[in-house]
CSV table of C-alpha atoms in Angstrom, one decimal:
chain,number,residue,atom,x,y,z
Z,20,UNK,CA,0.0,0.0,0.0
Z,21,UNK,CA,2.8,2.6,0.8
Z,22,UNK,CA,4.8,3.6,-2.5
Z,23,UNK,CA,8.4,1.4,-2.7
Z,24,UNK,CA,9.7,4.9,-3.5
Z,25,UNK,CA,8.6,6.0,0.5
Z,26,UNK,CA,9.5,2.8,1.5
Z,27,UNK,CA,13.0,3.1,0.6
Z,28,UNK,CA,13.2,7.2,1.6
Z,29,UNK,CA,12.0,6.1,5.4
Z,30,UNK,CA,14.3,3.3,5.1
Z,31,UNK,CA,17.2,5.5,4.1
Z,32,UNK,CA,16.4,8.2,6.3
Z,33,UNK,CA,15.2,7.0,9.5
Z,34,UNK,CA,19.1,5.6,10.1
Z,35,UNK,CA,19.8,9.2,10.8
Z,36,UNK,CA,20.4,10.2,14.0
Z,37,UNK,CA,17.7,11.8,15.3
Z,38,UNK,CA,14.9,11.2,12.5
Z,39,UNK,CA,13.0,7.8,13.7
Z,40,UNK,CA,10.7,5.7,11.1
Z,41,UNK,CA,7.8,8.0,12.0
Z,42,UNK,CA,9.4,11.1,11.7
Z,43,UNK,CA,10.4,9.7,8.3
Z,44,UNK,CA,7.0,8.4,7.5
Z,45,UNK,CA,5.5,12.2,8.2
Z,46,UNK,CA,8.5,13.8,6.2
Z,47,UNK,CA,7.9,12.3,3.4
Z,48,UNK,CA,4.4,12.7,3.0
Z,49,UNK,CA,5.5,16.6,3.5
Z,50,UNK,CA,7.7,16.6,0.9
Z,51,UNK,CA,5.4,15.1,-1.4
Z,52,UNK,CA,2.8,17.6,-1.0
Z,53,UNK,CA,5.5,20.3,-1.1
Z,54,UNK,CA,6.0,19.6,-4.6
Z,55,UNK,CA,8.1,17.6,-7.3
Z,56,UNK,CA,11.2,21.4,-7.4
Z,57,UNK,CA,11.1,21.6,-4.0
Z,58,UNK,CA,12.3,17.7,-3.7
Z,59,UNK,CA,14.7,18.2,-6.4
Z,60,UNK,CA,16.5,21.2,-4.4
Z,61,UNK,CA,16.7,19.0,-1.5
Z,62,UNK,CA,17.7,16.2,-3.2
Z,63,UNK,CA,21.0,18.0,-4.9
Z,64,UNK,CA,21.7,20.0,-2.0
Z,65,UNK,CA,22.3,16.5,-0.4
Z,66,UNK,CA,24.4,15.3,-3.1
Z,67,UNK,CA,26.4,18.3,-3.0
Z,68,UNK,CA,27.5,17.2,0.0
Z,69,UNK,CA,29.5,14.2,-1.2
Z,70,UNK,CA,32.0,16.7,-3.0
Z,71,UNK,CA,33.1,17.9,0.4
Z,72,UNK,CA,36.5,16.8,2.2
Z,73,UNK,CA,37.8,16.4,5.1
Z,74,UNK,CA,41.1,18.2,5.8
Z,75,UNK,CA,43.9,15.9,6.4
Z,76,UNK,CA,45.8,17.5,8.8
Z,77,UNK,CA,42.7,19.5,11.0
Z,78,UNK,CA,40.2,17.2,10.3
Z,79,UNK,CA,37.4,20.1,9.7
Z,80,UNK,CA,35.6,20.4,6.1
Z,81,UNK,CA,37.1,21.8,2.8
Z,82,UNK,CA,35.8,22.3,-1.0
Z,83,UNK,CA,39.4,22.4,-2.4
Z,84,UNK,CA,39.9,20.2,-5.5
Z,85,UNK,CA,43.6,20.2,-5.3
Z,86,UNK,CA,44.7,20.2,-1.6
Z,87,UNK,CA,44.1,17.8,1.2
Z,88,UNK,CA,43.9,20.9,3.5
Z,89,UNK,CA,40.9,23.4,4.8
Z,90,UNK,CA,41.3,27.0,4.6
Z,91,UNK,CA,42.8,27.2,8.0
Z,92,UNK,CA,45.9,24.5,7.7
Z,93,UNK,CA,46.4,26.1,4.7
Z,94,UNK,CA,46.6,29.6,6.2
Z,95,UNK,CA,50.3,30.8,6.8
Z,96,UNK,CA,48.8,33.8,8.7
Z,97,UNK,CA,47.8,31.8,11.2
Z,98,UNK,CA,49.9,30.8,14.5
Z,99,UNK,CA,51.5,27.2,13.1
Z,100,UNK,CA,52.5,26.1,16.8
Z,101,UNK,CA,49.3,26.8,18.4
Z,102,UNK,CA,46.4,24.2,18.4
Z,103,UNK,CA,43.1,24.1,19.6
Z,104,UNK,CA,41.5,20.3,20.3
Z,105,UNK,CA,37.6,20.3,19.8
Z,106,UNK,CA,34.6,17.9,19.3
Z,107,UNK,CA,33.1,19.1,16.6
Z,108,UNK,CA,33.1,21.0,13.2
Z,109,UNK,CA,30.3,23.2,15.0
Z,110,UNK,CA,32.3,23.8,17.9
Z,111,UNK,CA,35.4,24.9,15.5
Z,112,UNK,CA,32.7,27.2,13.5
Z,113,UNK,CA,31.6,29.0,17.0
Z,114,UNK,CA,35.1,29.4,17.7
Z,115,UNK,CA,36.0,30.7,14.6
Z,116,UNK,CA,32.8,33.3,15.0
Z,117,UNK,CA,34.2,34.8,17.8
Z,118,UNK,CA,37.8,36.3,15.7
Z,119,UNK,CA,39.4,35.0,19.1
Z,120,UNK,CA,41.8,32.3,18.3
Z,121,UNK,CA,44.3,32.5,15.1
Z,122,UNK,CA,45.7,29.4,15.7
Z,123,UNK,CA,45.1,25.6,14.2
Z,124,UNK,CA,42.6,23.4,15.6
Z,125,UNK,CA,42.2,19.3,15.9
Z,126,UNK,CA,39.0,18.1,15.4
Z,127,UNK,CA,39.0,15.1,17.5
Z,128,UNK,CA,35.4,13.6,16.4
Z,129,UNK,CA,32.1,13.1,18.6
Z,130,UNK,CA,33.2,11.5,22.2
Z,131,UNK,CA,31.5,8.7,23.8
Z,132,UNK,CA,30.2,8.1,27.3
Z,133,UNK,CA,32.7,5.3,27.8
Z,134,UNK,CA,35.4,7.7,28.9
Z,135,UNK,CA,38.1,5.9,27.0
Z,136,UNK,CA,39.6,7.5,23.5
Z,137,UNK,CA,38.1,5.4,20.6
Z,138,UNK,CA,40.4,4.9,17.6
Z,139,UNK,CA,39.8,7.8,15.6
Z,140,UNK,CA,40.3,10.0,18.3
Z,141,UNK,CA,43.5,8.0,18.6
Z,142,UNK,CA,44.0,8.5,14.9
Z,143,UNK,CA,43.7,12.2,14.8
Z,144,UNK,CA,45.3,12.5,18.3
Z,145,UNK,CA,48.9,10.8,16.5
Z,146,UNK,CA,48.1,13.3,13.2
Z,147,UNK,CA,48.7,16.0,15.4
Z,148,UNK,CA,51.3,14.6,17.2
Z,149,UNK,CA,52.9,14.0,13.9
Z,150,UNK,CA,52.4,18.1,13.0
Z,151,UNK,CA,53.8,19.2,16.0
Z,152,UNK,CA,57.1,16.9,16.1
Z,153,UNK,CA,57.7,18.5,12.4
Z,154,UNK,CA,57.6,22.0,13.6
Z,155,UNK,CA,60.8,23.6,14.1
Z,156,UNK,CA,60.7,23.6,17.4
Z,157,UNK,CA,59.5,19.7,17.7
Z,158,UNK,CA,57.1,21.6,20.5
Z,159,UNK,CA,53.8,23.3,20.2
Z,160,UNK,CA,53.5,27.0,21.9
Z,161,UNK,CA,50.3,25.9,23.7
Z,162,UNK,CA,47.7,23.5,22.7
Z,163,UNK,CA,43.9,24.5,24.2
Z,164,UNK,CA,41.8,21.5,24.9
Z,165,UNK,CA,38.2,22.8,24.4
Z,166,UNK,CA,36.3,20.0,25.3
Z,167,UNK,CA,32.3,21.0,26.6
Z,168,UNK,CA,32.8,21.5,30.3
Z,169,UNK,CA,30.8,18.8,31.6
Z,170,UNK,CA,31.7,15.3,32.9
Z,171,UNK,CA,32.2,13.3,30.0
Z,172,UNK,CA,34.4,16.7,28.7
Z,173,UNK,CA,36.8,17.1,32.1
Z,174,UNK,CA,36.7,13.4,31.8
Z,175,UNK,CA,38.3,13.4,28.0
Z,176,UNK,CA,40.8,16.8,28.8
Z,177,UNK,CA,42.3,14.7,31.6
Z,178,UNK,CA,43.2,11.9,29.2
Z,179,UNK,CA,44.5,14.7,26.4
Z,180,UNK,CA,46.2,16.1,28.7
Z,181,UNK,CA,48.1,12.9,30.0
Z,182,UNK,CA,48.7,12.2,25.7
Z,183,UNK,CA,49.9,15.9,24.9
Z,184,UNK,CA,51.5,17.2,28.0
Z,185,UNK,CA,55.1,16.0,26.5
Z,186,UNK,CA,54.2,18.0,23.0
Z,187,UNK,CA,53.6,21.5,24.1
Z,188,UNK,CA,55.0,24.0,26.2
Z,189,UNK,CA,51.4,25.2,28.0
Z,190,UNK,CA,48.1,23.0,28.2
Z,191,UNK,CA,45.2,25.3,29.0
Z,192,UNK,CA,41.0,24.9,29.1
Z,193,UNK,CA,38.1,27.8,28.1
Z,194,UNK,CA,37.7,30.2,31.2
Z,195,UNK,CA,34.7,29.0,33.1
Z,196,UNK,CA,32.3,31.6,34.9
Z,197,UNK,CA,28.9,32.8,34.4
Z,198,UNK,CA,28.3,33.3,31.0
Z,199,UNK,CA,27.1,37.0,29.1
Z,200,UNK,CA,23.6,37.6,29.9
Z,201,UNK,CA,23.1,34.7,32.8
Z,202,UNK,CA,21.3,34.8,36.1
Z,203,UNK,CA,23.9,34.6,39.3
Z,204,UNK,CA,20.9,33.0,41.1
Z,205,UNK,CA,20.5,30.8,38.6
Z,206,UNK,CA,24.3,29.5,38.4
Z,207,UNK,CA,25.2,26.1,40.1
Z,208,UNK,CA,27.7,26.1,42.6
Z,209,UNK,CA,30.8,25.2,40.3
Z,210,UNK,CA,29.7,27.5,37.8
Z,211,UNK,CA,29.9,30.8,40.8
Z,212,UNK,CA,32.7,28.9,42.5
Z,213,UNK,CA,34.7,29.6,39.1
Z,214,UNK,CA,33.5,33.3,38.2
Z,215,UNK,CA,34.8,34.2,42.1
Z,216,UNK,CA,38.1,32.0,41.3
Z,217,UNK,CA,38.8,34.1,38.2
Z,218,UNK,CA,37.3,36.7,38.8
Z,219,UNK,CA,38.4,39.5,35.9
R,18,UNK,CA,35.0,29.1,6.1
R,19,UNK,CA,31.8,27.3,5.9
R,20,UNK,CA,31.8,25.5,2.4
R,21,UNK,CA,28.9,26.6,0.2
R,22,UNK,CA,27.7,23.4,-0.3
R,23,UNK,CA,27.2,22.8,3.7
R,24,UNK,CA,25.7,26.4,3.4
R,25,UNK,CA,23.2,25.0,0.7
R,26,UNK,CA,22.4,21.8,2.4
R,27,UNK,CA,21.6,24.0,5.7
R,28,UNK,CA,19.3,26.4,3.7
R,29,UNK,CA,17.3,24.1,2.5
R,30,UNK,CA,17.1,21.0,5.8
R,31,UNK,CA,17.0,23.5,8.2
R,32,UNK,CA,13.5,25.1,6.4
R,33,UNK,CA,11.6,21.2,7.2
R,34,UNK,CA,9.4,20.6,9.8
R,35,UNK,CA,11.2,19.7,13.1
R,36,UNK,CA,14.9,20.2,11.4
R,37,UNK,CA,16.4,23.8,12.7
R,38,UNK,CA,19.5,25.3,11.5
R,39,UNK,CA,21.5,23.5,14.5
R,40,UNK,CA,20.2,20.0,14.0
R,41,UNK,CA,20.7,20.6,9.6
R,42,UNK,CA,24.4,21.6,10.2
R,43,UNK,CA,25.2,18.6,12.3
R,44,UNK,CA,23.3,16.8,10.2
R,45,UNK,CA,25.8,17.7,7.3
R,46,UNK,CA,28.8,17.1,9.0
R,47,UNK,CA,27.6,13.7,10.4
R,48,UNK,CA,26.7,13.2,6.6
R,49,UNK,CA,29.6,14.0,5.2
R,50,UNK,CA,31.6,11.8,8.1
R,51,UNK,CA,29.3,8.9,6.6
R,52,UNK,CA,30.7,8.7,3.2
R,53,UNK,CA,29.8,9.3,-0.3
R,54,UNK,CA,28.1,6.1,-1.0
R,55,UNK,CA,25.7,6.9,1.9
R,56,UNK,CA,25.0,10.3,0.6
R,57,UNK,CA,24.2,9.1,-2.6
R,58,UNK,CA,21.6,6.1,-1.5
R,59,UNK,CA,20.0,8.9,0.6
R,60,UNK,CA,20.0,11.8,-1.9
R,61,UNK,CA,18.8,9.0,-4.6
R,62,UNK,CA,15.8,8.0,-2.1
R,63,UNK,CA,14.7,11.8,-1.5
R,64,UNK,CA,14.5,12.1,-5.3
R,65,UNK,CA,12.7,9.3,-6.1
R,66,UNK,CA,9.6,10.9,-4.0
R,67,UNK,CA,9.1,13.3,-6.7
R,68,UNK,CA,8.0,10.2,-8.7
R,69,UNK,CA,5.8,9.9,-6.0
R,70,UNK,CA,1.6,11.3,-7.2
R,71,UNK,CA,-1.1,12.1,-5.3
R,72,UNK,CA,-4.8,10.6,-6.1
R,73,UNK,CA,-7.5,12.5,-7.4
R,74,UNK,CA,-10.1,10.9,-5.2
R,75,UNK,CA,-8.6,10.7,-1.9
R,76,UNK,CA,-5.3,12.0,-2.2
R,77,UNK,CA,-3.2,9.5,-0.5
R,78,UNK,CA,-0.4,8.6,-2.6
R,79,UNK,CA,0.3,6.3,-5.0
R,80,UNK,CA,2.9,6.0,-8.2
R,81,UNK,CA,1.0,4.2,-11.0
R,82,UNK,CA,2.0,5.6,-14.1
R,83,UNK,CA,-1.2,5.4,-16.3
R,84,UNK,CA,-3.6,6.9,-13.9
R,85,UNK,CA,-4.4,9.9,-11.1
R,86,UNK,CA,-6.4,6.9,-9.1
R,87,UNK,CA,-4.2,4.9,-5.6
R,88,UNK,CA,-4.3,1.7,-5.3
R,89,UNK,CA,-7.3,1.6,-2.5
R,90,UNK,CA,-9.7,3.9,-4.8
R,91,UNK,CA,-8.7,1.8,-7.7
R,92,UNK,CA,-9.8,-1.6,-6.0
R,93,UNK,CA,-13.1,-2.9,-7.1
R,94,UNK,CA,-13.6,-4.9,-4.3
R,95,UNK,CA,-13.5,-2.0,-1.7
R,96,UNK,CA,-17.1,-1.0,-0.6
R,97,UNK,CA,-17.8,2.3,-3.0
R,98,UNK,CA,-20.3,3.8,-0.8
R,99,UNK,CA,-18.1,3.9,2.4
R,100,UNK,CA,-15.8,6.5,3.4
R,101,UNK,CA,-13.2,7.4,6.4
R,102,UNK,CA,-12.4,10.7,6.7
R,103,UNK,CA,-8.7,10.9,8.0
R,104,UNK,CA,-6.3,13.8,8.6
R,105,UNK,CA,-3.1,12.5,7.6
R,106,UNK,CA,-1.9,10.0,5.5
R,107,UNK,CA,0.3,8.1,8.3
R,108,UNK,CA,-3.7,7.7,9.9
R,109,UNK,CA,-4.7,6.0,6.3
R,110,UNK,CA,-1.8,3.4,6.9
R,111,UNK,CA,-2.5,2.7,10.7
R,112,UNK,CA,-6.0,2.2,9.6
R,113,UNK,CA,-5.1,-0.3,6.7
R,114,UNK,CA,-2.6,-2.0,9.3
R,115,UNK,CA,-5.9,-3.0,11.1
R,116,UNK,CA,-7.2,-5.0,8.4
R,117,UNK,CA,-10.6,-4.1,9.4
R,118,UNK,CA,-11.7,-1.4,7.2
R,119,UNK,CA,-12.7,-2.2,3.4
R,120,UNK,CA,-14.0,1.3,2.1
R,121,UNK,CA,-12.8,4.7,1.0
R,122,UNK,CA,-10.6,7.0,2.2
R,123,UNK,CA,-10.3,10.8,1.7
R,124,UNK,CA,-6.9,12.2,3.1
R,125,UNK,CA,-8.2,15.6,4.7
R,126,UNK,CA,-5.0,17.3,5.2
R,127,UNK,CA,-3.3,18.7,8.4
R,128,UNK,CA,-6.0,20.6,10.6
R,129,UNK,CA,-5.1,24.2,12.2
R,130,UNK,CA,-5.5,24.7,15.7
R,131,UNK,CA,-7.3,27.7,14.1
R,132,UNK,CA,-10.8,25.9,14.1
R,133,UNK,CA,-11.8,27.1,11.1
R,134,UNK,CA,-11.7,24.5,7.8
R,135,UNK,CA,-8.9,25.4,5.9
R,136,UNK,CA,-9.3,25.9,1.7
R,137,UNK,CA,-7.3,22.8,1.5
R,138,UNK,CA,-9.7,20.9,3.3
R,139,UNK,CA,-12.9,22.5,1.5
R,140,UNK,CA,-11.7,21.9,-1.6
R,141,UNK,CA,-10.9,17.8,-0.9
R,142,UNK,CA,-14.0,17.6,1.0
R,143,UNK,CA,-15.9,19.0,-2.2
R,144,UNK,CA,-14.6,16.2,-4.2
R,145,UNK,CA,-15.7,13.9,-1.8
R,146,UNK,CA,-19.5,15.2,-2.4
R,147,UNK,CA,-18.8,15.4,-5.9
R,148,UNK,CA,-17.8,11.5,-5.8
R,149,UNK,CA,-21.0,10.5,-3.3
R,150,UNK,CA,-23.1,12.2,-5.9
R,151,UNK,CA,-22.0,10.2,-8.8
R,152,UNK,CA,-23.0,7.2,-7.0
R,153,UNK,CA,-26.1,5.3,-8.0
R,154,UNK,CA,-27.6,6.2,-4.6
R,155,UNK,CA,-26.4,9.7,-5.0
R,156,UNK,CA,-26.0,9.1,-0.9
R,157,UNK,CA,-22.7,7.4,0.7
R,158,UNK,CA,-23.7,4.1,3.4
R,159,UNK,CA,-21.8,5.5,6.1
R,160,UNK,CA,-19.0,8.0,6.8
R,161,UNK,CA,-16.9,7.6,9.5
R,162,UNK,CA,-14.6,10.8,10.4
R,163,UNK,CA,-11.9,9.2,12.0
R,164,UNK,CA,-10.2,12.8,13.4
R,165,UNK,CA,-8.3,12.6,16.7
R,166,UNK,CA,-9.8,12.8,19.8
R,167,UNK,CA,-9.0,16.0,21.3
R,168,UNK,CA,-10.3,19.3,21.4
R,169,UNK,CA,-9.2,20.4,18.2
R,170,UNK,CA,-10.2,17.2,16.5
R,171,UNK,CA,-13.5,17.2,18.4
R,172,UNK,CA,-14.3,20.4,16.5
R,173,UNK,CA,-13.4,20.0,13.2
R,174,UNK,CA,-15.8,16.9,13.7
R,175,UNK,CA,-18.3,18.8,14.1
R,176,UNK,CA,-17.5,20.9,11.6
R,177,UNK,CA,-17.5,18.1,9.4
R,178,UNK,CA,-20.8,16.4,10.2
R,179,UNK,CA,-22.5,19.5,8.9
R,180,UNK,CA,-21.2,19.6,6.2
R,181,UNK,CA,-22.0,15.9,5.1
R,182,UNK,CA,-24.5,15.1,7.0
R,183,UNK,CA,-27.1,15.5,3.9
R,184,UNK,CA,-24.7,13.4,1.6
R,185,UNK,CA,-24.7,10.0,3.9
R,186,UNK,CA,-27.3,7.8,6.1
R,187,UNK,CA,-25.2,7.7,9.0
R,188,UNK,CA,-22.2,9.6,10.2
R,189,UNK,CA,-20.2,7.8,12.8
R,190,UNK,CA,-16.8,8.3,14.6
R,191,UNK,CA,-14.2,5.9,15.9
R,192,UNK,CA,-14.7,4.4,19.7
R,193,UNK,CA,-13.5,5.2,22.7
R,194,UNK,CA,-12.8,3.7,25.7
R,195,UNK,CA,-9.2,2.4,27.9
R,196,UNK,CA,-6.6,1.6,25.0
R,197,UNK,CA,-5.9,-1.9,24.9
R,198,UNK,CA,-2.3,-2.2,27.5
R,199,UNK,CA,-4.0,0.4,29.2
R,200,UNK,CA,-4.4,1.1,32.6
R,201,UNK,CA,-7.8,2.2,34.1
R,202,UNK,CA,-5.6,4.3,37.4
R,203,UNK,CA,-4.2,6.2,34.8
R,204,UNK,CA,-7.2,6.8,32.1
R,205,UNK,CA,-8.6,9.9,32.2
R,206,UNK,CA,-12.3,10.5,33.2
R,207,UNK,CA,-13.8,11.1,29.7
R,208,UNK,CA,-12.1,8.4,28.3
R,209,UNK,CA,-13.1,6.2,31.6
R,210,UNK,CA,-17.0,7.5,31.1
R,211,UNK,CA,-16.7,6.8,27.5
R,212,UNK,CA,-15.6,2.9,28.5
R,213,UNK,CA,-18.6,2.4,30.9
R,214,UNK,CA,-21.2,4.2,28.7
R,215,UNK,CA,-20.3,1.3,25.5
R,216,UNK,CA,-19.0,-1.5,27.5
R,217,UNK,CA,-18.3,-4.6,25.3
């Protein structure tokens, strides 16, 4: 009764993380209704996707047809000997909003809850390794580990620190504190124990 | 420092129901992380709903080449003087699931919360009369409206009633009482009055 052709879109999508076989189901019928252009956007927006890289050196996203490296590795006006470790890409893009950090970044991939480095955070861990024993100085000037500042996060930034501590001259974390536009009575006790710690 | 085609793929995810800008850009990147192959068997799957039509009786879908008619409309045996009136086309498959329903459908599109019958619904709802005229009987056996029961399903019920209530002999909705793995502690008391009322 339901079209092969919806069959095998719920199949497809409802292996994405956070669409289930229902959400599916109700997106297509959506999509349907919204018309035959519409679908054909979506579709080659999606395909476009497969022409994008993945930096061999960073680990964030790049376009470039002749390089294995994203706009930043490839940036010589950037700090070479200065690295920032995140998640995500979308942490690197909030970072990168701010026009805060001109350094380089590892992107260490999505962590788990089992509080142990999986192998391609191993992987990218010995990349960077790698980058830093071919600077000139066989040392980085200071590596940031800006891992989200929760359990699992302190949990990962204690084992990175343990790996890197050997490979850079100064390990450091994001400030903690109240954050712009907060509530003090509203902060938990770490959060306010911080912001008096440091305060600026 | 966003590649455009991550840009595009945002722009257009992040405009679907229940996908925000957030959830489309870690969408792409977890995309992108998955491989070309994947991308392609999902982008492939999204177009193939454009082959995807809708019927000109009760506009569920279907994908037969040589006619506007679904398979249900299309099928002789179905009793032609019956009709379900349902909201959504996911309600048309949990229906079929049943097995216990061998008449007509008409798809009646998503309801507002505004109470009022949208021109969507007025204009699906004429071709339902339109069809109950052609038929020998010029009436329909029964209609069931088979909306959801709440307060906003309640009233578009009504709504509904008069406007068909010259075009059938009887006008009935679906059942209520304690869902079956229910618990009576935790049923509500229409639902509980509704169960004693048509005790089986």
């Amino acid at each position: 009764m339901i079209p092969e052709n919806i069959q095998r879109f719920v199949q497809a999508f409802s292996r994405l993380p956070s669409i289930g076989p229902r959400q599916a189901t109700r997106l297509a019928f959506r999509l349907i209704a919204s018309g035959k252009n519409h679908i054909a956007t979506l579709s080659q927006a999606l395909a476009g996707l497969a022409q994008v890289q993945i930096c061999s050196q960073c680990f964030f996203v790049h376009t470039h047809p002749h390089t294995t490296l994203c706009s930043i590795c490839s940036d010589p006006h950037r700090a070479q000997d200065m690295f920032m470790i995140i998640e995500k890409e979308t942490d690197l893009i909030s970072i990168e909003r701010t026009g805060k950090y001109a350094g380089k970044y590892l992107v260490l991939g999505e962590l788990t809850k089992s509080g142990v480095l999986e192998d391609i955070h191993k992987t990218r861990l010995s990349v960077l390794k790698h980058i830093i024993e071919s600077l000139p100085t066989k040392q980085a000037q200071e590596i940031i580990i800006a891992l989200n500042p929760n359990t699992y996060g302190d949990l990962h930034t204690n084992l990175l620190i343990k790996e890197l501590t050997t490979y850079t001259k100064k390990i450091t974390r994001l400030g903690r504190g109240i954050p712009t536009g907060g509530e003090i009575e509203f902060a938990d006790e770490d959060t306010l124990g911080h912001s008096l710690e440091r305060r600026i």
